[in-house]
């Protein structure tokens, strides 16, 4: 599932393919991806020029010369792909952006959990979801003390809070799972029980895990880890419950946190510092 590194990959491809270019034609199929918007609003982008493609957390934000904007979220299976003239059609294409040289950038999305929306650029910046987005985990990582202040406001489990886009923008299940493993912090620790030292380790681990995943994605095509059995899972612990811990060889455990499965090592990521706090919370509830 696309998280910050995969969306950053999409941003860099889109900048190469469309940055500074005028669109000859845009057509959107009336699918769930455009959420009931009129395909005519997309068609009206014909003749407009893409001036910039930015990323905010897991969102892509395009700016046009007309001051219109396009906001895209890749959902679970969305991606942008470019097809040169004469190449086979793209399966599950939902929105198509045709360049003046005939090349077409497709938004393809088999499961249609993604979202593409057009509005004035300034409106996109000042309304949800961008309005409430936290600092970008890659471009504007908060200092340890800022991150600590944000985490300590919450009684939720640290993994859930790290995935909350209003706290920190860009992490999903993969990056939160990986970062907590690297930081040796149990994913179910209560966020308000973390020490400054632990938050410092989490902050470093996030940067490290994002950089590692970013470096894995090159070229013009990307395959998400869930998409194909042929793609080897490249992560340390994500999706690897029951496999040996890469650090101590103990079989990895898993638990569901906030509806998402988290793999972790109970030896390298001990629960004990948070157990007491959590026990108290449960009795109170
Ligand atoms: Zn371990």
Tab-separated table of C-alpha atoms and ligand atoms in Angstrom:
chain	number	residue	atom	x	y	z
A	1	UNK	CA	0.000	0.000	0.000
A	2	UNK	CA	1.465	3.378	-0.956
A	3	UNK	CA	2.993	5.422	1.872
A	4	UNK	CA	5.332	8.424	1.796
A	5	UNK	CA	8.158	6.723	-0.186
A	6	UNK	CA	5.813	5.361	-2.860
A	7	UNK	CA	4.014	8.712	-3.164
A	8	UNK	CA	7.381	10.479	-3.400
A	9	UNK	CA	8.239	8.078	-6.234
A	10	UNK	CA	4.978	9.063	-7.973
A	11	UNK	CA	5.778	12.758	-7.458
A	12	UNK	CA	9.189	12.425	-9.029
A	13	UNK	CA	7.769	10.499	-12.038
A	14	UNK	CA	4.944	13.022	-12.504
A	15	UNK	CA	7.390	15.943	-12.340
A	16	UNK	CA	9.467	14.344	-15.089
A	17	UNK	CA	6.489	13.413	-17.239
A	18	UNK	CA	4.284	16.472	-16.826
A	19	UNK	CA	6.202	19.305	-15.120
A	20	UNK	CA	6.072	22.432	-17.303
A	21	UNK	CA	3.959	20.689	-19.949
A	22	UNK	CA	0.624	21.685	-21.420
A	23	UNK	CA	-2.094	19.036	-21.450
A	24	UNK	CA	-3.840	18.408	-24.733
A	25	UNK	CA	-6.693	16.433	-23.256
A	26	UNK	CA	-7.846	15.096	-19.879
A	27	UNK	CA	-10.530	12.485	-19.509
A	28	UNK	CA	-11.854	10.898	-16.366
A	29	UNK	CA	-14.146	7.892	-16.216
A	30	UNK	CA	-17.138	8.313	-13.885
A	31	UNK	CA	-15.720	5.955	-11.234
A	32	UNK	CA	-15.488	6.109	-7.454
A	33	UNK	CA	-12.007	7.650	-7.912
A	34	UNK	CA	-13.519	11.049	-8.809
A	35	UNK	CA	-16.187	10.765	-6.092
A	36	UNK	CA	-19.155	12.013	-8.092
A	37	UNK	CA	-17.304	14.993	-9.614
A	38	UNK	CA	-18.186	15.781	-13.205
A	39	UNK	CA	-15.788	14.358	-15.814
A	40	UNK	CA	-16.300	17.772	-17.477
A	41	UNK	CA	-14.219	19.435	-14.748
A	42	UNK	CA	-11.334	17.189	-15.800
A	43	UNK	CA	-11.928	17.811	-19.519
A	44	UNK	CA	-11.689	21.550	-18.784
A	45	UNK	CA	-7.998	21.092	-17.879
A	46	UNK	CA	-7.215	20.720	-21.603
A	47	UNK	CA	-4.842	23.504	-22.649
A	48	UNK	CA	-3.710	24.140	-19.071
A	49	UNK	CA	-0.046	23.780	-18.068
A	50	UNK	CA	1.228	21.783	-15.072
A	51	UNK	CA	3.612	24.137	-13.290
A	52	UNK	CA	4.531	21.944	-10.316
A	53	UNK	CA	3.860	18.564	-8.725
A	54	UNK	CA	4.318	18.513	-4.968
A	55	UNK	CA	3.822	15.931	-2.237
A	56	UNK	CA	2.249	16.566	1.165
A	57	UNK	CA	2.457	13.425	3.301
A	58	UNK	CA	0.665	10.777	1.252
A	59	UNK	CA	-1.076	13.338	-0.997
A	60	UNK	CA	0.030	14.554	-4.417
A	61	UNK	CA	-0.701	18.177	-5.193
A	62	UNK	CA	-0.480	19.478	-8.754
A	63	UNK	CA	-0.468	23.135	-9.549
A	64	UNK	CA	-1.611	24.509	-12.918
A	65	UNK	CA	-0.791	27.799	-14.693
A	66	UNK	CA	-4.494	28.706	-14.316
A	67	UNK	CA	-4.120	28.444	-10.480
A	68	UNK	CA	-6.256	25.344	-10.536
A	69	UNK	CA	-4.999	22.413	-8.503
A	70	UNK	CA	-5.339	18.656	-8.540
A	71	UNK	CA	-5.173	16.593	-5.376
A	72	UNK	CA	-4.556	12.858	-5.622
A	73	UNK	CA	-4.364	10.048	-3.073
A	74	UNK	CA	-3.257	6.627	-4.263
A	75	UNK	CA	-5.462	4.721	-1.804
A	76	UNK	CA	-4.458	1.050	-1.767
A	77	UNK	CA	-3.679	0.203	-5.371
A	78	UNK	CA	-3.454	3.537	-7.224
A	79	UNK	CA	-0.478	4.558	-9.329
A	80	UNK	CA	0.418	6.824	-12.202
A	81	UNK	CA	1.852	5.251	-15.334
A	82	UNK	CA	2.961	6.742	-18.613
A	83	UNK	CA	2.131	5.156	-21.961
A	84	UNK	CA	3.905	6.388	-25.097
A	85	UNK	CA	1.910	6.470	-28.348
A	86	UNK	CA	1.554	3.006	-29.827
A	87	UNK	CA	2.038	1.135	-26.541
A	88	UNK	CA	-0.698	-1.201	-25.224
A	89	UNK	CA	-3.566	0.310	-23.266
A	90	UNK	CA	-3.245	0.497	-19.486
A	91	UNK	CA	-5.538	-1.784	-17.462
A	92	UNK	CA	-7.733	-0.204	-14.786
A	93	UNK	CA	-7.057	3.275	-16.129
A	94	UNK	CA	-9.468	5.725	-14.445
A	95	UNK	CA	-8.149	9.179	-15.456
A	96	UNK	CA	-5.962	10.027	-18.467
A	97	UNK	CA	-3.760	13.087	-19.018
A	98	UNK	CA	-2.648	13.422	-22.644
A	99	UNK	CA	0.461	15.465	-23.445
A	100	UNK	CA	0.912	17.421	-26.664
A	101	UNK	CA	3.288	14.719	-27.976
A	102	UNK	CA	0.576	12.088	-27.579
A	103	UNK	CA	2.040	10.346	-24.521
A	104	UNK	CA	-0.635	9.610	-21.919
A	105	UNK	CA	-0.213	9.605	-18.148
A	106	UNK	CA	-2.783	7.236	-16.680
A	107	UNK	CA	-4.101	7.137	-13.159
A	108	UNK	CA	-4.734	3.422	-12.785
A	109	UNK	CA	-6.409	1.931	-9.759
A	110	UNK	CA	-7.895	-1.595	-9.776
A	111	UNK	CA	-9.617	-1.320	-6.403
A	112	UNK	CA	-10.539	2.375	-6.609
A	113	UNK	CA	-9.763	3.393	-3.038
A	114	UNK	CA	-7.736	6.260	-4.487
A	115	UNK	CA	-9.062	9.747	-5.021
A	116	UNK	CA	-8.411	12.436	-7.654
A	117	UNK	CA	-9.984	15.837	-7.214
A	118	UNK	CA	-9.799	19.235	-8.934
A	119	UNK	CA	-10.297	22.586	-7.196
A	120	UNK	CA	-8.620	25.988	-7.093
A	121	UNK	CA	-5.087	25.473	-5.732
A	122	UNK	CA	-5.660	27.894	-2.838
A	123	UNK	CA	-8.842	26.053	-1.847
A	124	UNK	CA	-7.035	22.712	-1.741
A	125	UNK	CA	-4.406	24.204	0.583
A	126	UNK	CA	-6.898	25.644	3.034
A	127	UNK	CA	-9.459	22.826	3.230
A	128	UNK	CA	-9.362	19.220	4.397
A	129	UNK	CA	-7.399	17.025	4.150
A	130	UNK	CA	-4.378	19.304	3.650
A	131	UNK	CA	-5.545	21.869	6.200
A	132	UNK	CA	-5.119	19.491	9.159
A	133	UNK	CA	-2.100	17.598	7.886
A	134	UNK	CA	0.809	17.360	10.347
A	135	UNK	CA	4.434	18.112	9.364
A	136	UNK	CA	5.807	15.986	6.533
A	137	UNK	CA	7.874	13.105	7.933
A	138	UNK	CA	10.539	13.509	5.220
A	139	UNK	CA	10.576	17.178	4.228
A	140	UNK	CA	9.809	18.765	7.600
A	141	UNK	CA	10.567	16.191	10.290
A	142	UNK	CA	9.770	17.630	13.719
A	143	UNK	CA	12.534	17.908	16.327
A	144	UNK	CA	12.612	15.293	19.067
A	145	UNK	CA	11.046	17.697	21.560
A	146	UNK	CA	8.261	18.711	19.143
A	147	UNK	CA	7.545	15.094	18.257
A	148	UNK	CA	7.598	14.190	21.938
A	149	UNK	CA	5.098	16.949	22.738
A	150	UNK	CA	2.813	15.692	19.972
A	151	UNK	CA	3.071	12.045	21.044
A	152	UNK	CA	2.638	12.768	24.735
A	153	UNK	CA	-0.717	14.417	24.114
A	154	UNK	CA	-2.129	11.026	23.217
A	155	UNK	CA	-3.165	8.052	25.302
A	156	UNK	CA	-3.371	5.922	22.164
A	157	UNK	CA	-0.796	3.301	21.229
A	158	UNK	CA	2.344	4.775	19.676
A	159	UNK	CA	1.870	2.920	16.380
A	160	UNK	CA	-1.625	4.356	15.964
A	161	UNK	CA	-0.407	7.873	16.722
A	162	UNK	CA	2.485	7.593	14.247
A	163	UNK	CA	-0.049	6.683	11.553
A	164	UNK	CA	-2.291	9.648	12.436
A	165	UNK	CA	-1.720	12.038	9.510
A	166	UNK	CA	-2.561	15.079	11.638
A	167	UNK	CA	0.320	14.248	14.004
A	168	UNK	CA	2.919	13.356	11.366
A	169	UNK	CA	2.197	13.124	7.638
A	170	UNK	CA	3.338	10.233	5.492
A	171	UNK	CA	3.601	7.072	7.606
A	172	UNK	CA	1.326	4.081	7.140
A	173	UNK	CA	1.414	0.541	8.454
A	174	UNK	CA	4.706	-0.380	6.754
A	175	UNK	CA	6.776	2.634	7.821
A	176	UNK	CA	5.369	2.751	11.374
A	177	UNK	CA	6.046	-0.975	11.842
A	178	UNK	CA	9.583	-0.683	10.485
A	179	UNK	CA	10.457	2.480	12.419
A	180	UNK	CA	9.301	1.029	15.756
A	181	UNK	CA	11.382	-2.093	15.143
A	182	UNK	CA	14.476	-0.001	14.346
A	183	UNK	CA	13.809	2.153	17.428
A	184	UNK	CA	13.246	-0.933	19.653
A	185	UNK	CA	9.910	0.392	20.863
A	186	UNK	CA	6.880	-1.894	21.263
A	187	UNK	CA	4.074	-0.819	18.891
A	188	UNK	CA	1.440	-1.008	21.650
A	189	UNK	CA	3.273	1.314	24.050
A	190	UNK	CA	1.072	4.194	25.075
A	191	UNK	CA	2.291	7.335	23.315
A	192	UNK	CA	2.174	9.360	26.540
A	193	UNK	CA	4.464	6.859	28.301
A	194	UNK	CA	7.440	7.351	25.958
A	195	UNK	CA	10.649	8.856	27.297
A	196	UNK	CA	12.474	11.603	25.415
A	197	UNK	CA	15.214	9.070	24.602
A	198	UNK	CA	12.683	6.695	23.046
A	199	UNK	CA	11.111	9.484	20.998
A	200	UNK	CA	14.596	10.450	19.776
A	201	UNK	CA	15.165	6.862	18.642
A	202	UNK	CA	11.767	6.777	16.918
A	203	UNK	CA	12.527	10.041	15.113
A	204	UNK	CA	15.867	8.725	13.807
A	205	UNK	CA	14.318	5.379	12.884
A	206	UNK	CA	11.582	7.071	10.813
A	207	UNK	CA	14.190	8.993	8.811
A	208	UNK	CA	16.250	5.848	8.324
A	209	UNK	CA	13.322	3.655	7.253
A	210	UNK	CA	11.959	6.275	4.828
A	211	UNK	CA	15.396	6.775	3.252
A	212	UNK	CA	15.882	3.031	2.893
A	213	UNK	CA	12.512	2.553	1.166
A	214	UNK	CA	12.996	5.624	-1.038
A	215	UNK	CA	16.302	4.201	-2.262
A	216	UNK	CA	14.586	0.947	-3.319
A	217	UNK	CA	12.268	2.643	-5.823
A	218	UNK	CA	13.956	3.656	-9.085
A	219	UNK	CA	13.016	3.982	-12.736
A	220	UNK	CA	9.516	4.620	-14.072
A	221	UNK	CA	7.600	1.703	-12.564
A	222	UNK	CA	6.816	0.616	-9.055
A	223	UNK	CA	5.363	-2.609	-7.641
A	224	UNK	CA	3.760	-2.450	-4.214
A	225	UNK	CA	4.772	-5.257	-1.882
A	226	UNK	CA	1.235	-6.714	-1.647
A	227	UNK	CA	0.732	-6.669	-5.419
A	228	UNK	CA	2.764	-9.602	-6.572
A	229	UNK	CA	3.974	-12.833	-5.046
A	230	UNK	CA	7.062	-12.483	-7.241
A	231	UNK	CA	8.185	-9.381	-5.367
A	232	UNK	CA	10.255	-10.317	-2.343
A	233	UNK	CA	9.194	-8.480	0.818
A	234	UNK	CA	12.165	-6.133	1.350
A	235	UNK	CA	11.232	-4.963	4.859
A	236	UNK	CA	12.805	-5.907	8.207
A	237	UNK	CA	9.638	-7.038	10.021
A	238	UNK	CA	6.590	-5.711	8.126
A	239	UNK	CA	4.521	-8.696	6.948
A	240	UNK	CA	6.988	-11.151	8.494
A	241	UNK	CA	5.240	-12.481	11.622
A	242	UNK	CA	6.575	-15.944	12.596
A	243	UNK	CA	9.813	-15.357	10.671
A	244	UNK	CA	12.983	-14.959	12.766
A	245	UNK	CA	13.789	-11.443	13.988
A	246	UNK	CA	16.607	-10.101	11.800
A	247	UNK	CA	18.350	-8.873	14.969
A	248	UNK	CA	17.978	-11.701	17.549
A	249	UNK	CA	16.355	-14.582	15.558
A	250	UNK	CA	13.376	-14.893	17.952
A	251	UNK	CA	10.221	-15.594	15.875
A	252	UNK	CA	8.390	-12.294	15.264
A	253	UNK	CA	5.005	-11.780	16.897
A	254	UNK	CA	2.002	-9.949	15.492
A	255	UNK	CA	-0.915	-8.058	16.957
A	256	UNK	CA	-3.714	-5.918	15.553
A	257	UNK	CA	-3.429	-2.238	16.435
A	258	UNK	CA	-5.937	0.263	15.123
A	259	UNK	CA	-7.287	-2.394	12.757
A	260	UNK	CA	-3.890	-3.034	11.161
A	261	UNK	CA	-1.590	-6.009	11.719
A	262	UNK	CA	1.723	-5.105	13.300
A	263	UNK	CA	4.716	-7.393	13.361
A	264	UNK	CA	7.289	-6.890	16.103
A	265	UNK	CA	9.944	-8.696	18.139
A	266	UNK	CA	8.979	-9.114	21.781
A	267	UNK	CA	12.654	-9.385	22.757
A	268	UNK	CA	13.983	-6.354	20.869
A	269	UNK	CA	10.812	-4.298	21.474
A	270	UNK	CA	9.879	-5.117	25.095
A	271	UNK	CA	6.429	-4.114	26.233
A	272	UNK	CA	7.354	-3.799	29.920
A	273	UNK	CA	7.884	-0.024	30.247
A	274	UNK	CA	4.300	0.573	29.094
A	275	UNK	CA	2.530	-2.356	30.721
A	276	UNK	CA	1.799	-0.710	34.054
A	277	UNK	CA	0.468	2.473	32.496
A	278	UNK	CA	-1.748	0.487	30.205
A	279	UNK	CA	-3.094	-1.751	32.992
A	280	UNK	CA	-4.118	1.353	34.915
A	281	UNK	CA	-5.890	2.804	31.884
A	282	UNK	CA	-7.877	-0.363	31.344
A	283	UNK	CA	-9.126	-0.455	34.953
A	284	UNK	CA	-10.183	3.176	34.723
A	285	UNK	CA	-12.132	2.473	31.504
B	1	LIG	ZN1	14.584	-9.393	18.056
